Short mmCIF file of C-alpha atoms in Angstrom, two decimals:
data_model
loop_
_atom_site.label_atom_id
_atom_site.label_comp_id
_atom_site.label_asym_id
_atom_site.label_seq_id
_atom_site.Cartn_x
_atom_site.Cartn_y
_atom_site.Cartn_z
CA UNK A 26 0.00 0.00 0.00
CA UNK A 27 1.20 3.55 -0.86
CA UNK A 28 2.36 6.08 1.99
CA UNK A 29 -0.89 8.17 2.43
CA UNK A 30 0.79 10.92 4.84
CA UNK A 31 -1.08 13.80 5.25
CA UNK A 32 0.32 16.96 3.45
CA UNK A 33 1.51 19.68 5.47
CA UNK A 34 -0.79 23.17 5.19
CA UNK A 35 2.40 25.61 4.36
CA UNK A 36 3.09 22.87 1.52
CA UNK A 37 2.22 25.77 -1.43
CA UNK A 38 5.12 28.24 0.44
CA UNK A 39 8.24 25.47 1.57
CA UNK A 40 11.58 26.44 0.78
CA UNK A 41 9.78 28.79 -2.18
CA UNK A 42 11.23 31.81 -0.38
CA UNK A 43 14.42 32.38 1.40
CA UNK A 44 14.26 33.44 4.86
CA UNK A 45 16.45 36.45 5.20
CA UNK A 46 17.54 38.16 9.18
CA UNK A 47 15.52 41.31 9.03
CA UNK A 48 14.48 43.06 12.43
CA UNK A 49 11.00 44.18 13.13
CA UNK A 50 8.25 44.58 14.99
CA UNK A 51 4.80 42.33 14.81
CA UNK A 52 1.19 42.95 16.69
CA UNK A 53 -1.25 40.21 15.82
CA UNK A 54 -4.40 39.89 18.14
CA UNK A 55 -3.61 42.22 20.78
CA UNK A 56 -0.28 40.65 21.38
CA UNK A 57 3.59 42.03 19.83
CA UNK A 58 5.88 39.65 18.58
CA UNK A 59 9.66 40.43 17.59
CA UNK A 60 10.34 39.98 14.46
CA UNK A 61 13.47 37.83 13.75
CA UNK A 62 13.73 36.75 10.00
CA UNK A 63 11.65 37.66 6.95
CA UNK A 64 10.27 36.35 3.80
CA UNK A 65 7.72 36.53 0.82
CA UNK A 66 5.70 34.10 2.45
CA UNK A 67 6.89 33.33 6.08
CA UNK A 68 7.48 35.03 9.46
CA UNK A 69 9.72 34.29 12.18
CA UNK A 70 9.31 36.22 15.68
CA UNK A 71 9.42 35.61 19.05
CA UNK A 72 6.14 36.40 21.71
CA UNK A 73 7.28 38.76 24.53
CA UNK A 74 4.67 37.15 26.73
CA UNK A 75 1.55 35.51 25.10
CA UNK A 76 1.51 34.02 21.73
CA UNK A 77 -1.28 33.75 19.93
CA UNK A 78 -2.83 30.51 19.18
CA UNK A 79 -2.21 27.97 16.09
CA UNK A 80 -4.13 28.59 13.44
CA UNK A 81 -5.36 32.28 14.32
CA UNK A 82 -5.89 34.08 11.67
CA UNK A 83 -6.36 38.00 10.97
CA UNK A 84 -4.52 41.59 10.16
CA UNK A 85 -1.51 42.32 11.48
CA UNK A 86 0.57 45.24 11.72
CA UNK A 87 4.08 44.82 10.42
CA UNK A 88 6.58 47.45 11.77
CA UNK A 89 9.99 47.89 9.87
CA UNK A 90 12.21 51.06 12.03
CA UNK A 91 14.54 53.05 10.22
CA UNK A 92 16.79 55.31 12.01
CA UNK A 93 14.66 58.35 10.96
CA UNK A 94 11.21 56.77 9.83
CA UNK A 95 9.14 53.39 9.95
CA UNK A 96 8.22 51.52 7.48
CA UNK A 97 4.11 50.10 8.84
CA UNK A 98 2.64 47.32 6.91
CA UNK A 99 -0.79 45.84 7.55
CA UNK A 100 -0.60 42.09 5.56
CA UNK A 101 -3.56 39.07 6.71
CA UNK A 102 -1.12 36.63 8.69
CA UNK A 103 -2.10 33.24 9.86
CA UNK A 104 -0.10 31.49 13.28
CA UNK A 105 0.76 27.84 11.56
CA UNK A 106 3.04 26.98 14.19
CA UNK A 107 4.30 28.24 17.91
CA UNK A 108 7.08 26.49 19.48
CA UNK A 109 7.61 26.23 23.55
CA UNK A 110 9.90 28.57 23.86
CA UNK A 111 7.80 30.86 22.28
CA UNK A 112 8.97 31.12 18.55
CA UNK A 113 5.81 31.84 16.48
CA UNK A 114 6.27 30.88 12.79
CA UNK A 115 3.72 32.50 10.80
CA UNK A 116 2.51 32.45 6.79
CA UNK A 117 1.04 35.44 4.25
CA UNK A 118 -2.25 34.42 3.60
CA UNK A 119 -2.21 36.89 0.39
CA UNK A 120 1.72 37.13 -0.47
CA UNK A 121 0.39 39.30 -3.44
CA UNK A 122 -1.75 42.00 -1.58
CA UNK A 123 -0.78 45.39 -1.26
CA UNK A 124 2.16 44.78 1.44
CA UNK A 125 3.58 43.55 -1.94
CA UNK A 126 6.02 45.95 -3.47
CA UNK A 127 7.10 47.50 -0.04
CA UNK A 128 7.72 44.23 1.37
CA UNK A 129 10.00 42.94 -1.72
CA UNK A 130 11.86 46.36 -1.97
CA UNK A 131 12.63 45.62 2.00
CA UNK A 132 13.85 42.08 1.32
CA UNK A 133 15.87 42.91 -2.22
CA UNK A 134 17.72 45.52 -0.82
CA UNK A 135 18.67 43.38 1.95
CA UNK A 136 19.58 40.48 -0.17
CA UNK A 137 21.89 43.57 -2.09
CA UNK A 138 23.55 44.34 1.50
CA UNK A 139 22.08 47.93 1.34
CA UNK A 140 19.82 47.28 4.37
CA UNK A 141 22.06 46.11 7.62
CA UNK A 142 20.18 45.24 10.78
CA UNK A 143 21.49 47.19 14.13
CA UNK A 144 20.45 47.06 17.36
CA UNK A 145 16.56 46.32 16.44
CA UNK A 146 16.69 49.29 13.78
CA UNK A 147 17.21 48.88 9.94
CA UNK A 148 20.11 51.33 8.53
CA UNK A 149 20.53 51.74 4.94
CA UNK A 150 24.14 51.85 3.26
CA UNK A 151 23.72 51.63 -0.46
CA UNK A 152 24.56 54.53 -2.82
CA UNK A 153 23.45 57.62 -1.99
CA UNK A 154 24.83 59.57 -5.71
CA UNK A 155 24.91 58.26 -8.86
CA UNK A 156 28.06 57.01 -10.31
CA UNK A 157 30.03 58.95 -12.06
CA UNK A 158 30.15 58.75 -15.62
CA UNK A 159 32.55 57.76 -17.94
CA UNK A 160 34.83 59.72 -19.94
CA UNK A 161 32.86 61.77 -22.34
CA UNK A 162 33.47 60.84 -26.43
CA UNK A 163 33.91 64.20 -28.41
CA UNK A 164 31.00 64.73 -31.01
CA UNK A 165 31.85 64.01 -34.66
CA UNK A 166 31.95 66.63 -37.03
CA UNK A 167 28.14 64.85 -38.58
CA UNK A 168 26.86 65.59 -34.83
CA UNK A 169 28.40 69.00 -34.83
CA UNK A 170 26.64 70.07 -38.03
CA UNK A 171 23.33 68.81 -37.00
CA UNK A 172 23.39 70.42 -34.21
CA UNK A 173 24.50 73.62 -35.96
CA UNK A 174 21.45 72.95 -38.57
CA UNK A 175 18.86 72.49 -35.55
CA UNK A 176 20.09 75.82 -33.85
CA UNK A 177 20.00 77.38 -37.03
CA UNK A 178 16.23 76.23 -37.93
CA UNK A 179 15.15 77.35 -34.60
CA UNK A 180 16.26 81.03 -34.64
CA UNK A 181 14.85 81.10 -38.54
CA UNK A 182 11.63 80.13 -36.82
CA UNK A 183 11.86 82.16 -33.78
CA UNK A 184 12.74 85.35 -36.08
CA UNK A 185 9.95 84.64 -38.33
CA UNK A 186 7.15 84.48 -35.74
CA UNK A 187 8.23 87.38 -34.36
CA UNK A 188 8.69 89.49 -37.33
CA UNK A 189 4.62 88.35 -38.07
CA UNK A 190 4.17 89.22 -34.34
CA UNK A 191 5.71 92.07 -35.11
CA UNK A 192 3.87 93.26 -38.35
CA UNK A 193 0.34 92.32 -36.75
CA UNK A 194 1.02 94.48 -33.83
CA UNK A 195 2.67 98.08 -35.78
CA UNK A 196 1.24 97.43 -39.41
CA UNK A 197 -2.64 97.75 -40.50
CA UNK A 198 -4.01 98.23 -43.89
CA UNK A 199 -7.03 100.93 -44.56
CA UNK A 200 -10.40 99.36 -45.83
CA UNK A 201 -10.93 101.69 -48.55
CA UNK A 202 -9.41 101.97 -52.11
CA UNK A 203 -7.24 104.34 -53.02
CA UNK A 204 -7.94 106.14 -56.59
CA UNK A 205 -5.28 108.13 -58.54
CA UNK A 206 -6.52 110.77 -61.23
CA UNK A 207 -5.69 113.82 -61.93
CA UNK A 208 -5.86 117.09 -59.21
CA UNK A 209 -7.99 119.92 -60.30
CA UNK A 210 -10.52 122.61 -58.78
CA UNK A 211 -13.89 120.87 -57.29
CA UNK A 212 -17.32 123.07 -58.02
CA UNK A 213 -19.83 121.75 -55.03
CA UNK A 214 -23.08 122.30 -54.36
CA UNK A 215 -23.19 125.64 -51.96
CA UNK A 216 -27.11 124.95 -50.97
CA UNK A 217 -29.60 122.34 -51.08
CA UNK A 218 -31.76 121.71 -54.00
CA UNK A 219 -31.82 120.54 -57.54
CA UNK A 220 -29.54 120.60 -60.68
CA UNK A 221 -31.82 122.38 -63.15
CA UNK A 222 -28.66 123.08 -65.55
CA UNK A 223 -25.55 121.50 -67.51
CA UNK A 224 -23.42 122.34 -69.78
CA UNK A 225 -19.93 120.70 -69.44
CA UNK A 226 -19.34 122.38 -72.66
CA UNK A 227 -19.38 125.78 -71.65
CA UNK A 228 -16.71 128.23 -72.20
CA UNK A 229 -14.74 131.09 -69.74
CA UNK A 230 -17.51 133.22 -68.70
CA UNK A 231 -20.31 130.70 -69.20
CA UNK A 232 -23.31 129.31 -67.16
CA UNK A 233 -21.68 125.51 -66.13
CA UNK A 234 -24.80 124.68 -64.40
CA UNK A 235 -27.51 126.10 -62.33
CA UNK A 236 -29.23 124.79 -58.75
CA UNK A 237 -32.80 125.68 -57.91
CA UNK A 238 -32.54 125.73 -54.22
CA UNK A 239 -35.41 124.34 -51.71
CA UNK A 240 -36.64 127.79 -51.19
CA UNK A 241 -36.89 128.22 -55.19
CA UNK A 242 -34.20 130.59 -56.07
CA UNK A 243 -31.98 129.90 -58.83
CA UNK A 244 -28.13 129.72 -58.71
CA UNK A 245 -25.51 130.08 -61.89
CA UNK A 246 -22.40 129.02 -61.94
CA UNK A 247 -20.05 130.38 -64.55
CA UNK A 248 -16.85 128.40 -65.63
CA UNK A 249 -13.97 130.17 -64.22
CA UNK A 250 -11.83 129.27 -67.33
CA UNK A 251 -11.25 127.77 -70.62
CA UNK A 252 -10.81 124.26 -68.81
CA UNK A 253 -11.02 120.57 -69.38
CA UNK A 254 -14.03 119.04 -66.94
CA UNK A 255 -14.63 116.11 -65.23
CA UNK A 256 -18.34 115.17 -64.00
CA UNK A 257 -19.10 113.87 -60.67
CA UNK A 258 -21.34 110.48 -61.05
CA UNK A 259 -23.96 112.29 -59.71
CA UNK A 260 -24.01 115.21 -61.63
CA UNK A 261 -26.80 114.97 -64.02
CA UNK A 262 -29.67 117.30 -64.92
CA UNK A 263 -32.53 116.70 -62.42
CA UNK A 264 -30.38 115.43 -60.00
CA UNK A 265 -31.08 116.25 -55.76
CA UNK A 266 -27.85 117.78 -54.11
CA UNK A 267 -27.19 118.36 -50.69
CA UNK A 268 -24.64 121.26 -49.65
CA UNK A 269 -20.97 120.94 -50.30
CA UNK A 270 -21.87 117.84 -52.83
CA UNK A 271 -19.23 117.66 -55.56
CA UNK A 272 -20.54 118.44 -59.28
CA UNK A 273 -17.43 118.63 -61.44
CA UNK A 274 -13.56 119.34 -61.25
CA UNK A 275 -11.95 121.65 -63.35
CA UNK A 276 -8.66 120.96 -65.18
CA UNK A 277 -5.95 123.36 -66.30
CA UNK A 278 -2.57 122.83 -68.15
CA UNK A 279 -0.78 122.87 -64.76
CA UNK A 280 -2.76 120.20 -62.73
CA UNK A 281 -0.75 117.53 -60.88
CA UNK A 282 -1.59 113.83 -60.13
CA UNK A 283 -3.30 113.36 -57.22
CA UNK A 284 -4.21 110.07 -55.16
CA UNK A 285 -7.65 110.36 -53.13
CA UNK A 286 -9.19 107.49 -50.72
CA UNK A 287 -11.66 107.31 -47.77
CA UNK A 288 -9.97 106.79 -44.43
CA UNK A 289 -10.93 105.73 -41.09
CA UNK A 290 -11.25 107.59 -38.10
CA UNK A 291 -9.04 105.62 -36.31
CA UNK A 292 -6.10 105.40 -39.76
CA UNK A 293 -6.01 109.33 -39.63
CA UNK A 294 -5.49 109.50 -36.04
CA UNK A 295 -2.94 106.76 -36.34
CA UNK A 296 -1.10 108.91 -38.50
CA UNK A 297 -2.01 112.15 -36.81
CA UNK A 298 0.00 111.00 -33.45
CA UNK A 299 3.67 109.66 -35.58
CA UNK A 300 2.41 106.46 -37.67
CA UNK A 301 3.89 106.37 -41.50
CA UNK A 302 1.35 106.14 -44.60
CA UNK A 303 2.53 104.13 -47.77
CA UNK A 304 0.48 103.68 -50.81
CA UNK A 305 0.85 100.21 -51.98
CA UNK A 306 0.26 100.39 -55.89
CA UNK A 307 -0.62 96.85 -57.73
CA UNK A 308 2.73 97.05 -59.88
CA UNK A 309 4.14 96.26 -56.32
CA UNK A 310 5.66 100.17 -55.83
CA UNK A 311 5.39 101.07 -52.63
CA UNK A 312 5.18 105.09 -52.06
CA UNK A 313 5.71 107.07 -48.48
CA UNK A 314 2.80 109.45 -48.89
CA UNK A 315 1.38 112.02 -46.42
CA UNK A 316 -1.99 112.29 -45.70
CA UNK A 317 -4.06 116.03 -46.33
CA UNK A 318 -7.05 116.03 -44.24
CA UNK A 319 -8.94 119.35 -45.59
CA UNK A 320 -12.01 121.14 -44.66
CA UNK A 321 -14.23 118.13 -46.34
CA UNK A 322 -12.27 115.59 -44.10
CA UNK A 323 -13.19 117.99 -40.80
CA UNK A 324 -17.48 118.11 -41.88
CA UNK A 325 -17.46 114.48 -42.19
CA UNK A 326 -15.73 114.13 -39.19
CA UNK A 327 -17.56 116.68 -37.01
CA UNK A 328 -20.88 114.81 -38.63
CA UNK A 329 -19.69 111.51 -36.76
CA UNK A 330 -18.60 109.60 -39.91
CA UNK A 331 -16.65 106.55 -39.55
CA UNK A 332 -15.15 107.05 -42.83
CA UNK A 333 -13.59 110.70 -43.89
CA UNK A 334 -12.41 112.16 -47.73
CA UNK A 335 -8.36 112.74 -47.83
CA UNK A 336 -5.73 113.23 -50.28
CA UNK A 337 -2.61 111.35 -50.17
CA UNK A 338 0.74 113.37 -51.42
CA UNK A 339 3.26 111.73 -52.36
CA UNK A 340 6.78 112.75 -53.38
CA UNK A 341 7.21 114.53 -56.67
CA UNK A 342 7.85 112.48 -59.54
CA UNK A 343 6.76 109.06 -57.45
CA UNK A 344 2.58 108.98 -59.11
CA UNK A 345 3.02 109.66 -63.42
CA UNK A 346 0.55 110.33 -65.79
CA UNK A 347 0.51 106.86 -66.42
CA UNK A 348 -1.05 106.06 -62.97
CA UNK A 349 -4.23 107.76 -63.64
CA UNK A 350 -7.19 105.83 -63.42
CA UNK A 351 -5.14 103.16 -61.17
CA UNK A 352 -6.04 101.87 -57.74
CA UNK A 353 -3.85 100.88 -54.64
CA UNK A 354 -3.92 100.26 -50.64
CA UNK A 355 -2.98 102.74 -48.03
CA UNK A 356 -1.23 100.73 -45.22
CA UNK A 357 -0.39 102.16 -41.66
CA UNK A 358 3.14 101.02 -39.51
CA UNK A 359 4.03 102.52 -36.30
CA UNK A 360 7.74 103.14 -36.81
CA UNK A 361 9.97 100.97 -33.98
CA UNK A 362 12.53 103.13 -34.02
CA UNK A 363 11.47 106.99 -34.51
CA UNK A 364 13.96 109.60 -35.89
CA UNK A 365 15.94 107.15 -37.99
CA UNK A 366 13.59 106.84 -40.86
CA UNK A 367 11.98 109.45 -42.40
CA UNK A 368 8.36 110.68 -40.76
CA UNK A 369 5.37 111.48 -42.89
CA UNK A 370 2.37 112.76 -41.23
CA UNK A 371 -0.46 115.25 -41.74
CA UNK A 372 -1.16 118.37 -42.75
#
């Protein structure tokens, strides 16, 4: 017949885990045991007075003392044997609970020789700084050059956003059209009423055009001079005026090109406190010009008009007879560094 001996309960845990000499300090059911070697799986300690009875089972609180803190575990023990002279070995019932990875630091670094039991206490004397490192291999030239190429990149990249930065913050672009033609003398409307009269064909001396008023007098114009004309688009015969409404601009020999736009409120004070107008033609010229604000521009902006009438002048020579009847952008900059460049402002 076979050997039918009964198997021991701790048969899952023999000899699976060294037993290593690591001091502490164990309470189980009201009573403390010291602690004299350690495992994954198994206790060793010794009852003060009482030990607790074979086969008790419950949480425990597992006390490791460093010289400047404790380390306090609280594992599910379970007594499987007590000797008579008081040696109480005891088992993990979960080996994998959360006393886990505390535990097996404990017992690794012990097994390293980094923990060193004195006196009851646990004193650590592994490194305390890492070690130093080798000698360090110079950088090829390959490694030199990408690294030159990266730095480069980034302060391309860096420069460019802040040159947009830049241009968003001191550079804005008026919503209106500029117009070049040519400069001559305006004929408005000096009351309200109708244009009963037209004759862009009359000579020096000669009725250009006649306004019945609203109070039904009649007003005529004579043409100053023997002068080209230019009609407003709405200058026609029957047409309703209101005062100071342009009708027609008189050319001579001597008249200059001119550039003409509407312009913000906020654009002509920009360049009434220091900020530089350019005219940006499409050919891709870009001309300093200076801004005229003139009795029209005050009206409209005494009326409360977002938008105001101004002339742009630019340098002689810079707008030819061959840019009349062209169209361009005013742009606004505030200059970064005043008194270096030249300023162009209002008048």
């Amino acid at each position: 017949m076979n050997d039918m001996s009964p198997i021991p309960g701790d048969f899952a845990y023999q000899d699976e885990h060294p037993m290593l000499a690591v001091s502490y300090t164990l309470t189980i059911d009201d009573k403390t045991l010291i602690g004299e070697r350690l495992s994954m799986t198994h206790l060793s300690a010794r009852a003060e007075s009482l030990a607790p009875q074979i086969g008790y089972r419950g949480l425990a609180r597992l006390r490791i003392d460093f010289p400047d803190f404790s380390l306090t575990l609280s594992p599910e023990l379970m007594v499987r044997e007590v000797t008579m002279d008081g040696m109480v070995t005891l088992t993990f019932t979960d080996p994998t609970g959360p006393h886990l990875p505390q535990l097996r630091y404990v017992l690794n670094s012990t097994i390293a020789g980094e923990l060193a039991s004195l006196d009851g206490l646990m004193t650590y004397s592994g490194p305390t700084k890492h070690k130093a490192a080798g000698k360090p291999v110079p950088p090829s030239i390959k490694d030199r050059l990408r690294t030159a190429g990266v730095m480069a990149l980034s302060a391309a990249i860096v420069i460019a956003a802040g040159t947009v930065l830049v241009n968003r913050w001191t550079t804005g672009t008026e919503l209106h059209p500029v117009f070049v033609d040519v400069q001559g003398r305006q004929m408005r409307a000096t009351v309200g009423g109708q244009l009963t009269y037209l004759n862009e064909e009359a000579g020096m001396g000669e009725v250009v055009f006649a306004l019945t008023s609203n109070a039904g007098d009649v007003l005529n114009f004579q043409m100053p001079c023997d002068c080209g004309v230019s009609l407003s688009s709405n200058a026609y015969e029957g047409a309703t005026l209101l005062p100071s409404d342009q009708i027609l601009t008189i050319f001579d020999n001597s008249s200059d090109v001119r550039a003409r736009t509407l312009m913000s409120i906020e654009g002509l004070s920009r360049v009434m406190t220091g900020d530089r107008a350019t005219l940006q033609m499409n050919d891709g010229r870009d001309i300093p010009v200076e801004v005229i604000a003139d009795d029209t521009s005050n009206a409209a902006a005494m009326r409360g008009d977002l938008y105001v009438p101004v002339e742009l002048r630019a340098p002689a020579g810079a707008l030819t007879d061959a840019d009349i009847g062209t169209a361009g952008r005013l742009r606004l900059s505030t200059p970064l560094l005043s008194g270096l460049l030249p300023e162009f402002g209002t008048s």
